Amino acid sequence: MTRTRSGDAAGGRGQVMHVLTIAALLGAAWSWFGGRSTVAGTTLLSAWRWGLAAVGCSLAAAVAQLFEAVSPGGVDHLWYAASVLWLCPAVAVLGARRPGSAAWNGFVMLPLLLVLEWPVTGVALAEQISGVSQGAIWETVRLDWPELIGWLVVLGLGAGNFLLTRRGGAVLAGAGGVLAMLWPLSGAIPAGGWTDSVRLCGTLALAGALWWAGRLAAASPTKPDAEPGQRLALAWDDFSQVYGLVWAVRLETRVNEELARLEGGGVLGPGGVRFEDEEAVAEEDRDAVYRRAESTLRWLWGRFVDEAWVGRGLGPG
């Protein structure tokens, strides 16, 4: 049977979209590799590794789809696995504190993968192994609403940690991109060209978001030689931007418990240490507040970052 001209054109458009999708994912991989320096000396290295796995799985899915290396159902399972892995970096940040970060990976991250993957890939494998299903091992994936809602809840939990940071826009764009990569599996759009188009838009959004986040990280100023208040504010901002709202609020509370014992009314907030009445605070009280805030942060940060990271922001201890 000869192919029709419209079929040839549709196939050509599909191939172009697959190539563009791979190109976008290569751009995303480049940006993610570039972020390795940002997490150097921190407990966020495990989150970076989860993202590396997500990039690799996404590329495997796109390449398999381009070359038809596996069945359409197998491609669906690869895209779903990639979408699940993209949830992991942000969730890993929520447990990125020594000494429990390794336990977080074992007792939270791996069960999370199992819970999200079992209804889709796990069930398919179990049916083949048990002999319940005699058909193709990898059938096309159509997510039920409970599976989709569970995935969205985890996405919201991870992304919400960064929405009030400077990376909030990039995080929203990246979350939208990953959602677009997953959405063809929901059955909400017809298979074919629309599926490829939506997924291409998702990978482009993801690549753009990672590039944007990398630019923001490169622009973060650190001035260990600045006066104590400014130096403390910049170092605190660096930590808050990288670790997000959850850890910033928890550490901020601990520091403010210490500052409440001093004169001057100093309070650590998003912009650094502020005083109830800036003009009325004696200089020695102000210096005492800065010293206490810095020493407390140095102690608390010991569970998150190495001494070299602290030194880049606050100077030698």
PDB file of N, CA, C and O in Angstrom, residues 102-173:
ATOM      1  N   ALA A 102      19.803  11.560  53.524  1.00  0.00           N
ATOM      2  CA  ALA A 102      19.896  10.215  52.940  1.00  0.00           C
ATOM      3  C   ALA A 102      18.651   9.403  53.270  1.00  0.00           C
ATOM      4  O   ALA A 102      18.122   8.671  52.416  1.00  0.00           O
ATOM      5  N   ALA A 103      18.171   9.520  54.506  1.00  0.00           N
ATOM      6  CA  ALA A 103      16.952   8.807  54.885  1.00  0.00           C
ATOM      7  C   ALA A 103      15.753   9.317  54.099  1.00  0.00           C
ATOM      8  O   ALA A 103      14.842   8.547  53.766  1.00  0.00           O
ATOM      9  N   TRP A 104      15.730  10.606  53.794  1.00  0.00           N
ATOM     10  CA  TRP A 104      14.631  11.183  53.005  1.00  0.00           C
ATOM     11  C   TRP A 104      14.559  10.511  51.639  1.00  0.00           C
ATOM     12  O   TRP A 104      13.467  10.194  51.148  1.00  0.00           O
ATOM     13  N   ASN A 105      15.707  10.292  51.027  1.00  0.00           N
ATOM     14  CA  ASN A 105      15.721   9.614  49.726  1.00  0.00           C
ATOM     15  C   ASN A 105      15.192   8.190  49.839  1.00  0.00           C
ATOM     16  O   ASN A 105      14.466   7.710  48.963  1.00  0.00           O
ATOM     17  N   GLY A 106      15.561   7.514  50.921  1.00  0.00           N
ATOM     18  CA  GLY A 106      15.163   6.122  51.066  1.00  0.00           C
ATOM     19  C   GLY A 106      13.730   5.924  51.510  1.00  0.00           C
ATOM     20  O   GLY A 106      13.051   4.998  51.042  1.00  0.00           O
ATOM     21  N   PHE A 107      13.242   6.804  52.396  1.00  0.00           N
ATOM     22  CA  PHE A 107      11.937   6.588  53.000  1.00  0.00           C
ATOM     23  C   PHE A 107      10.841   7.502  52.454  1.00  0.00           C
ATOM     24  O   PHE A 107       9.674   7.326  52.804  1.00  0.00           O
ATOM     25  N   VAL A 108      11.219   8.478  51.636  1.00  0.00           N
ATOM     26  CA  VAL A 108      10.210   9.371  51.043  1.00  0.00           C
ATOM     27  C   VAL A 108      10.265   9.321  49.516  1.00  0.00           C
ATOM     28  O   VAL A 108       9.251   9.082  48.858  1.00  0.00           O
ATOM     29  N   MET A 109      11.456   9.530  48.961  1.00  0.00           N
ATOM     30  CA  MET A 109      11.552   9.636  47.511  1.00  0.00           C
ATOM     31  C   MET A 109      11.235   8.308  46.819  1.00  0.00           C
ATOM     32  O   MET A 109      10.446   8.268  45.860  1.00  0.00           O
ATOM     33  N   LEU A 110      11.844   7.230  47.278  1.00  0.00           N
ATOM     34  CA  LEU A 110      11.598   5.935  46.629  1.00  0.00           C
ATOM     35  C   LEU A 110      10.142   5.474  46.792  1.00  0.00           C
ATOM     36  O   LEU A 110       9.532   5.018  45.815  1.00  0.00           O
ATOM     37  N   PRO A 111       9.539   5.586  47.986  1.00  0.00           N
ATOM     38  CA  PRO A 111       8.109   5.272  48.076  1.00  0.00           C
ATOM     39  C   PRO A 111       7.238   6.171  47.203  1.00  0.00           C
ATOM     40  O   PRO A 111       6.218   5.722  46.664  1.00  0.00           O
ATOM     41  N   LEU A 112       7.624   7.442  47.057  1.00  0.00           N
ATOM     42  CA  LEU A 112       6.868   8.339  46.179  1.00  0.00           C
ATOM     43  C   LEU A 112       6.886   7.825  44.746  1.00  0.00           C
ATOM     44  O   LEU A 112       5.840   7.786  44.069  1.00  0.00           O
ATOM     45  N   LEU A 113       8.061   7.422  44.274  1.00  0.00           N
ATOM     46  CA  LEU A 113       8.152   6.853  42.928  1.00  0.00           C
ATOM     47  C   LEU A 113       7.294   5.604  42.804  1.00  0.00           C
ATOM     48  O   LEU A 113       6.597   5.409  41.795  1.00  0.00           O
ATOM     49  N   LEU A 114       7.333   4.773  43.826  1.00  0.00           N
ATOM     50  CA  LEU A 114       6.560   3.532  43.787  1.00  0.00           C
ATOM     51  C   LEU A 114       5.061   3.819  43.743  1.00  0.00           C
ATOM     52  O   LEU A 114       4.325   3.209  42.955  1.00  0.00           O
ATOM     53  N   VAL A 115       4.608   4.764  44.556  1.00  0.00           N
ATOM     54  CA  VAL A 115       3.180   5.093  44.601  1.00  0.00           C
ATOM     55  C   VAL A 115       2.696   5.642  43.267  1.00  0.00           C
ATOM     56  O   VAL A 115       1.591   5.319  42.804  1.00  0.00           O
ATOM     57  N   LEU A 116       3.511   6.491  42.636  1.00  0.00           N
ATOM     58  CA  LEU A 116       3.080   7.104  41.379  1.00  0.00           C
ATOM     59  C   LEU A 116       3.257   6.168  40.186  1.00  0.00           C
ATOM     60  O   LEU A 116       2.478   6.225  39.224  1.00  0.00           O
ATOM     61  N   GLU A 117       4.263   5.317  40.228  1.00  0.00           N
ATOM     62  CA  GLU A 117       4.537   4.440  39.095  1.00  0.00           C
ATOM     63  C   GLU A 117       3.723   3.140  39.132  1.00  0.00           C
ATOM     64  O   GLU A 117       3.392   2.593  38.077  1.00  0.00           O
ATOM     65  N   TRP A 118       3.399   2.654  40.330  1.00  0.00           N
ATOM     66  CA  TRP A 118       2.763   1.347  40.411  1.00  0.00           C
ATOM     67  C   TRP A 118       1.442   1.264  39.643  1.00  0.00           C
ATOM     68  O   TRP A 118       1.227   0.293  38.901  1.00  0.00           O
ATOM     69  N   PRO A 119       0.514   2.235  39.756  1.00  0.00           N
ATOM     70  CA  PRO A 119      -0.751   2.093  39.039  1.00  0.00           C
ATOM     71  C   PRO A 119      -0.599   2.085  37.513  1.00  0.00           C
ATOM     72  O   PRO A 119      -1.515   1.664  36.809  1.00  0.00           O
ATOM     73  N   VAL A 120       0.511   2.551  37.010  1.00  0.00           N
ATOM     74  CA  VAL A 120       0.704   2.659  35.559  1.00  0.00           C
ATOM     75  C   VAL A 120       1.659   1.564  35.074  1.00  0.00           C
ATOM     76  O   VAL A 120       1.249   0.576  34.466  1.00  0.00           O
ATOM     77  N   THR A 121       2.923   1.715  35.354  1.00  0.00           N
ATOM     78  CA  THR A 121       3.915   0.759  34.874  1.00  0.00           C
ATOM     79  C   THR A 121       3.948  -0.504  35.726  1.00  0.00           C
ATOM     80  O   THR A 121       4.096  -1.610  35.193  1.00  0.00           O
ATOM     81  N   GLY A 122       3.814  -0.346  37.032  1.00  0.00           N
ATOM     82  CA  GLY A 122       3.868  -1.506  37.909  1.00  0.00           C
ATOM     83  C   GLY A 122       2.767  -2.509  37.629  1.00  0.00           C
ATOM     84  O   GLY A 122       3.010  -3.725  37.570  1.00  0.00           O
ATOM     85  N   VAL A 123       1.559  -2.019  37.436  1.00  0.00           N
ATOM     86  CA  VAL A 123       0.437  -2.911  37.151  1.00  0.00           C
ATOM     87  C   VAL A 123       0.643  -3.620  35.814  1.00  0.00           C
ATOM     88  O   VAL A 123       0.352  -4.819  35.678  1.00  0.00           O
ATOM     89  N   ALA A 124       1.132  -2.891  34.812  1.00  0.00           N
ATOM     90  CA  ALA A 124       1.360  -3.501  33.500  1.00  0.00           C
ATOM     91  C   ALA A 124       2.370  -4.642  33.599  1.00  0.00           C
ATOM     92  O   ALA A 124       2.178  -5.712  33.014  1.00  0.00           O
ATOM     93  N   LEU A 125       3.443  -4.419  34.347  1.00  0.00           N
ATOM     94  CA  LEU A 125       4.440  -5.482  34.516  1.00  0.00           C
ATOM     95  C   LEU A 125       3.873  -6.658  35.308  1.00  0.00           C
ATOM     96  O   LEU A 125       4.104  -7.817  34.969  1.00  0.00           O
ATOM     97  N   ALA A 126       3.116  -6.347  36.369  1.00  0.00           N
ATOM     98  CA  ALA A 126       2.562  -7.410  37.206  1.00  0.00           C
ATOM     99  C   ALA A 126       1.591  -8.285  36.417  1.00  0.00           C
ATOM    100  O   ALA A 126       1.556  -9.509  36.577  1.00  0.00           O
ATOM    101  N   GLU A 127       0.805  -7.663  35.542  1.00  0.00           N
ATOM    102  CA  GLU A 127      -0.149  -8.442  34.746  1.00  0.00           C
ATOM    103  C   GLU A 127       0.568  -9.369  33.782  1.00  0.00           C
ATOM    104  O   GLU A 127       0.128 -10.503  33.540  1.00  0.00           O
ATOM    105  N   GLN A 128       1.662  -8.908  33.210  1.00  0.00           N
ATOM    106  CA  GLN A 128       2.418  -9.775  32.300  1.00  0.00           C
ATOM    107  C   GLN A 128       3.095 -10.913  33.053  1.00  0.00           C
ATOM    108  O   GLN A 128       3.069 -12.064  32.618  1.00  0.00           O
ATOM    109  N   ILE A 129       3.685 -10.589  34.203  1.00  0.00           N
ATOM    110  CA  ILE A 129       4.397 -11.611  34.963  1.00  0.00           C
ATOM    111  C   ILE A 129       3.442 -12.678  35.485  1.00  0.00           C
ATOM    112  O   ILE A 129       3.743 -13.881  35.472  1.00  0.00           O
ATOM    113  N   SER A 130       2.270 -12.238  35.935  1.00  0.00           N
ATOM    114  CA  SER A 130       1.300 -13.180  36.498  1.00  0.00           C
ATOM    115  C   SER A 130       0.508 -13.924  35.441  1.00  0.00           C
ATOM    116  O   SER A 130      -0.202 -14.877  35.756  1.00  0.00           O
ATOM    117  N   GLY A 131       0.578 -13.482  34.188  1.00  0.00           N
ATOM    118  CA  GLY A 131      -0.171 -14.124  33.116  1.00  0.00           C
ATOM    119  C   GLY A 131      -1.593 -13.639  32.975  1.00  0.00           C
ATOM    120  O   GLY A 131      -2.357 -14.169  32.172  1.00  0.00           O
ATOM    121  N   VAL A 132      -1.971 -12.623  33.735  1.00  0.00           N
ATOM    122  CA  VAL A 132      -3.332 -12.071  33.628  1.00  0.00           C
ATOM    123  C   VAL A 132      -3.557 -11.464  32.258  1.00  0.00           C
ATOM    124  O   VAL A 132      -4.614 -11.593  31.654  1.00  0.00           O
ATOM    125  N   SER A 133      -2.517 -10.771  31.738  1.00  0.00           N
ATOM    126  CA  SER A 133      -2.618 -10.146  30.418  1.00  0.00           C
ATOM    127  C   SER A 133      -1.761 -10.928  29.430  1.00  0.00           C
ATOM    128  O   SER A 133      -0.602 -11.242  29.706  1.00  0.00           O
ATOM    129  N   GLN A 134      -2.340 -11.233  28.274  1.00  0.00           N
ATOM    130  CA  GLN A 134      -1.622 -11.955  27.224  1.00  0.00           C
ATOM    131  C   GLN A 134      -1.303 -11.054  26.031  1.00  0.00           C
ATOM    132  O   GLN A 134      -0.749 -11.505  25.048  1.00  0.00           O
ATOM    133  N   GLY A 135      -1.667  -9.767  26.145  1.00  0.00           N
ATOM    134  CA  GLY A 135      -1.447  -8.841  25.038  1.00  0.00           C
ATOM    135  C   GLY A 135      -0.055  -8.248  25.076  1.00  0.00           C
ATOM    136  O   GLY A 135       0.875  -8.805  25.684  1.00  0.00           O
ATOM    137  N   ALA A 136       0.078  -7.113  24.406  1.00  0.00           N
ATOM    138  CA  ALA A 136       1.362  -6.414  24.382  1.00  0.00           C
ATOM    139  C   ALA A 136       1.741  -5.996  25.799  1.00  0.00           C
ATOM    140  O   ALA A 136       0.900  -5.567  26.588  1.00  0.00           O
ATOM    141  N   ILE A 137       3.030  -6.112  26.103  1.00  0.00           N
ATOM    142  CA  ILE A 137       3.470  -5.794  27.457  1.00  0.00           C
ATOM    143  C   ILE A 137       3.310  -4.315  27.772  1.00  0.00           C
ATOM    144  O   ILE A 137       3.004  -3.930  28.897  1.00  0.00           O
ATOM    145  N   TRP A 138       3.509  -3.466  26.771  1.00  0.00           N
ATOM    146  CA  TRP A 138       3.384  -2.024  26.997  1.00  0.00           C
ATOM    147  C   TRP A 138       2.220  -1.498  26.170  1.00  0.00           C
ATOM    148  O   TRP A 138       2.372  -1.195  24.990  1.00  0.00           O
ATOM    149  N   GLU A 139       1.062  -1.414  26.763  1.00  0.00           N
ATOM    150  CA  GLU A 139      -0.077  -0.809  26.093  1.00  0.00           C
ATOM    151  C   GLU A 139      -0.019   0.704  26.274  1.00  0.00           C
ATOM    152  O   GLU A 139       0.644   1.219  27.177  1.00  0.00           O
ATOM    153  N   THR A 140      -0.726   1.420  25.410  1.00  0.00           N
ATOM    154  CA  THR A 140      -0.731   2.880  25.531  1.00  0.00           C
ATOM    155  C   THR A 140      -1.305   3.290  26.880  1.00  0.00           C
ATOM    156  O   THR A 140      -2.173   2.622  27.445  1.00  0.00           O
ATOM    157  N   VAL A 141      -0.815   4.403  27.405  1.00  0.00           N
ATOM    158  CA  VAL A 141      -1.175   4.855  28.747  1.00  0.00           C
ATOM    159  C   VAL A 141      -2.283   5.900  28.657  1.00  0.00           C
ATOM    160  O   VAL A 141      -2.185   6.864  27.898  1.00  0.00           O
ATOM    161  N   ARG A 142      -3.323   5.702  29.458  1.00  0.00           N
ATOM    162  CA  ARG A 142      -4.350   6.721  29.660  1.00  0.00           C
ATOM    163  C   ARG A 142      -4.569   6.825  31.160  1.00  0.00           C
ATOM    164  O   ARG A 142      -5.102   5.922  31.791  1.00  0.00           O
ATOM    165  N   LEU A 143      -4.143   7.941  31.727  1.00  0.00           N
ATOM    166  CA  LEU A 143      -4.186   8.107  33.175  1.00  0.00           C
ATOM    167  C   LEU A 143      -5.616   8.316  33.657  1.00  0.00           C
ATOM    168  O   LEU A 143      -6.388   9.070  33.053  1.00  0.00           O
ATOM    169  N   ASP A 144      -5.969   7.640  34.738  1.00  0.00           N
ATOM    170  CA  ASP A 144      -7.235   7.907  35.401  1.00  0.00           C
ATOM    171  C   ASP A 144      -7.098   9.179  36.237  1.00  0.00           C
ATOM    172  O   ASP A 144      -5.991   9.615  36.579  1.00  0.00           O
ATOM    173  N   TRP A 145      -8.253   9.746  36.612  1.00  0.00           N
ATOM    174  CA  TRP A 145      -8.219  11.002  37.357  1.00  0.00           C
ATOM    175  C   TRP A 145      -7.505  10.878  38.699  1.00  0.00           C
ATOM    176  O   TRP A 145      -6.760  11.794  39.090  1.00  0.00           O
ATOM    177  N   PRO A 146      -7.663   9.793  39.467  1.00  0.00           N
ATOM    178  CA  PRO A 146      -6.902   9.703  40.726  1.00  0.00           C
ATOM    179  C   PRO A 146      -5.393   9.760  40.503  1.00  0.00           C
ATOM    180  O   PRO A 146      -4.668  10.394  41.286  1.00  0.00           O
ATOM    181  N   GLU A 147      -4.911   9.110  39.452  1.00  0.00           N
ATOM    182  CA  GLU A 147      -3.479   9.138  39.167  1.00  0.00           C
ATOM    183  C   GLU A 147      -3.036  10.544  38.772  1.00  0.00           C
ATOM    184  O   GLU A 147      -1.980  11.022  39.218  1.00  0.00           O
ATOM    185  N   LEU A 148      -3.836  11.196  37.957  1.00  0.00           N
ATOM    186  CA  LEU A 148      -3.487  12.546  37.518  1.00  0.00           C
ATOM    187  C   LEU A 148      -3.527  13.534  38.677  1.00  0.00           C
ATOM    188  O   LEU A 148      -2.633  14.382  38.817  1.00  0.00           O
ATOM    189  N   ILE A 149      -4.531  13.425  39.526  1.00  0.00           N
ATOM    190  CA  ILE A 149      -4.636  14.333  40.665  1.00  0.00           C
ATOM    191  C   ILE A 149      -3.477  14.120  41.627  1.00  0.00           C
ATOM    192  O   ILE A 149      -2.907  15.076  42.157  1.00  0.00           O
ATOM    193  N   GLY A 150      -3.110  12.857  41.880  1.00  0.00           N
ATOM    194  CA  GLY A 150      -1.965  12.591  42.752  1.00  0.00           C
ATOM    195  C   GLY A 150      -0.698  13.217  42.216  1.00  0.00           C
ATOM    196  O   GLY A 150       0.093  13.815  42.970  1.00  0.00           O
ATOM    197  N   TRP A 151      -0.489  13.093  40.909  1.00  0.00           N
ATOM    198  CA  TRP A 151       0.696  13.699  40.296  1.00  0.00           C
ATOM    199  C   TRP A 151       0.652  15.224  40.447  1.00  0.00           C
ATOM    200  O   TRP A 151       1.669  15.857  40.779  1.00  0.00           O
ATOM    201  N   LEU A 152      -0.507  15.827  40.239  1.00  0.00           N
ATOM    202  CA  LEU A 152      -0.637  17.279  40.337  1.00  0.00           C
ATOM    203  C   LEU A 152      -0.420  17.773  41.762  1.00  0.00           C
ATOM    204  O   LEU A 152       0.152  18.850  41.975  1.00  0.00           O
ATOM    205  N   VAL A 153      -0.876  17.010  42.747  1.00  0.00           N
ATOM    206  CA  VAL A 153      -0.671  17.393  44.143  1.00  0.00           C
ATOM    207  C   VAL A 153       0.818  17.447  44.469  1.00  0.00           C
ATOM    208  O   VAL A 153       1.306  18.400  45.090  1.00  0.00           O
ATOM    209  N   VAL A 154       1.560  16.441  44.041  1.00  0.00           N
ATOM    210  CA  VAL A 154       3.004  16.427  44.297  1.00  0.00           C
ATOM    211  C   VAL A 154       3.682  17.584  43.556  1.00  0.00           C
ATOM    212  O   VAL A 154       4.577  18.242  44.102  1.00  0.00           O
ATOM    213  N   LEU A 155       3.252  17.858  42.338  1.00  0.00           N
ATOM    214  CA  LEU A 155       3.800  18.990  41.590  1.00  0.00           C
ATOM    215  C   LEU A 155       3.566  20.298  42.345  1.00  0.00           C
ATOM    216  O   LEU A 155       4.466  21.135  42.456  1.00  0.00           O
ATOM    217  N   GLY A 156       2.351  20.476  42.863  1.00  0.00           N
ATOM    218  CA  GLY A 156       2.047  21.694  43.596  1.00  0.00           C
ATOM    219  C   GLY A 156       2.853  21.838  44.873  1.00  0.00           C
ATOM    220  O   GLY A 156       3.316  22.941  45.205  1.00  0.00           O
ATOM    221  N   LEU A 157       3.056  20.737  45.586  1.00  0.00           N
ATOM    222  CA  LEU A 157       3.843  20.784  46.818  1.00  0.00           C
ATOM    223  C   LEU A 157       5.290  21.189  46.539  1.00  0.00           C
ATOM    224  O   LEU A 157       5.869  22.015  47.256  1.00  0.00           O
ATOM    225  N   GLY A 158       5.867  20.606  45.512  1.00  0.00           N
ATOM    226  CA  GLY A 158       7.258  20.931  45.204  1.00  0.00           C
ATOM    227  C   GLY A 158       7.424  22.339  44.664  1.00  0.00           C
ATOM    228  O   GLY A 158       8.299  23.087  45.111  1.00  0.00           O
ATOM    229  N   ALA A 159       6.566  22.718  43.712  1.00  0.00           N
ATOM    230  CA  ALA A 159       6.695  24.040  43.100  1.00  0.00           C
ATOM    231  C   ALA A 159       6.329  25.149  44.077  1.00  0.00           C
ATOM    232  O   ALA A 159       6.914  26.239  44.044  1.00  0.00           O
ATOM    233  N   GLY A 160       5.373  24.889  44.966  1.00  0.00           N
ATOM    234  CA  GLY A 160       4.940  25.917  45.909  1.00  0.00           C
ATOM    235  C   GLY A 160       6.037  26.396  46.827  1.00  0.00           C
ATOM    236  O   GLY A 160       6.002  27.539  47.313  1.00  0.00           O
ATOM    237  N   ASN A 161       7.039  25.567  47.066  1.00  0.00           N
ATOM    238  CA  ASN A 161       8.148  25.956  47.929  1.00  0.00           C
ATOM    239  C   ASN A 161       8.953  27.113  47.352  1.00  0.00           C
ATOM    240  O   ASN A 161       9.656  27.812  48.088  1.00  0.00           O
ATOM    241  N   PHE A 162       8.855  27.337  46.033  1.00  0.00           N
ATOM    242  CA  PHE A 162       9.681  28.362  45.391  1.00  0.00           C
ATOM    243  C   PHE A 162       8.885  29.512  44.780  1.00  0.00           C
ATOM    244  O   PHE A 162       9.470  30.401  44.165  1.00  0.00           O
ATOM    245  N   LEU A 163       7.577  29.501  44.938  1.00  0.00           N
ATOM    246  CA  LEU A 163       6.773  30.509  44.246  1.00  0.00           C
ATOM    247  C   LEU A 163       7.055  31.929  44.722  1.00  0.00           C
ATOM    248  O   LEU A 163       6.920  32.878  43.956  1.00  0.00           O
ATOM    249  N   LEU A 164       7.441  32.102  45.987  1.00  0.00           N
ATOM    250  CA  LEU A 164       7.697  33.442  46.510  1.00  0.00           C
ATOM    251  C   LEU A 164       9.166  33.830  46.431  1.00  0.00           C
ATOM    252  O   LEU A 164       9.577  34.822  47.027  1.00  0.00           O
ATOM    253  N   THR A 165       9.958  33.080  45.700  1.00  0.00           N
ATOM    254  CA  THR A 165      11.352  33.429  45.480  1.00  0.00           C
ATOM    255  C   THR A 165      11.504  34.106  44.117  1.00  0.00           C
ATOM    256  O   THR A 165      10.561  34.194  43.340  1.00  0.00           O
ATOM    257  N   ARG A 166      12.716  34.570  43.833  1.00  0.00           N
ATOM    258  CA  ARG A 166      12.949  35.180  42.519  1.00  0.00           C
ATOM    259  C   ARG A 166      12.785  34.167  41.395  1.00  0.00           C
ATOM    260  O   ARG A 166      12.547  34.536  40.252  1.00  0.00           O
ATOM    261  N   ARG A 167      12.932  32.901  41.729  1.00  0.00           N
ATOM    262  CA  ARG A 167      12.772  31.860  40.725  1.00  0.00           C
ATOM    263  C   ARG A 167      11.314  31.439  40.552  1.00  0.00           C
ATOM    264  O   ARG A 167      11.037  30.480  39.828  1.00  0.00           O
ATOM    265  N   GLY A 168      10.388  32.127  41.198  1.00  0.00           N
ATOM    266  CA  GLY A 168       8.991  31.726  41.141  1.00  0.00           C
ATOM    267  C   GLY A 168       8.454  31.642  39.724  1.00  0.00           C
ATOM    268  O   GLY A 168       7.757  30.686  39.360  1.00  0.00           O
ATOM    269  N   GLY A 169       8.762  32.630  38.894  1.00  0.00           N
ATOM    270  CA  GLY A 169       8.293  32.609  37.515  1.00  0.00           C
ATOM    271  C   GLY A 169       8.891  31.460  36.735  1.00  0.00           C
ATOM    272  O   GLY A 169       8.191  30.781  35.966  1.00  0.00           O
ATOM    273  N   ALA A 170      10.186  31.222  36.929  1.00  0.00           N
ATOM    274  CA  ALA A 170      10.833  30.110  36.235  1.00  0.00           C
ATOM    275  C   ALA A 170      10.263  28.774  36.701  1.00  0.00           C
ATOM    276  O   ALA A 170      10.071  27.853  35.893  1.00  0.00           O
ATOM    277  N   VAL A 171       9.967  28.659  37.997  1.00  0.00           N
ATOM    278  CA  VAL A 171       9.399  27.420  38.526  1.00  0.00           C
ATOM    279  C   VAL A 171       8.015  27.181  37.935  1.00  0.00           C
ATOM    280  O   VAL A 171       7.667  26.055  37.555  1.00  0.00           O
ATOM    281  N   LEU A 172       7.200  28.234  37.848  1.00  0.00           N
ATOM    282  CA  LEU A 172       5.868  28.080  37.252  1.00  0.00           C
ATOM    283  C   LEU A 172       5.973  27.660  35.789  1.00  0.00           C
ATOM    284  O   LEU A 172       5.213  26.790  35.329  1.00  0.00           O
ATOM    285  N   ALA A 173       6.903  28.281  35.063  1.00  0.00           N
ATOM    286  CA  ALA A 173       7.076  27.914  33.654  1.00  0.00           C
ATOM    287  C   ALA A 173       7.537  26.465  33.533  1.00  0.00           C
ATOM    288  O   ALA A 173       7.056  25.709  32.674  1.00  0.00           O
TER     289      ALA A 173
END
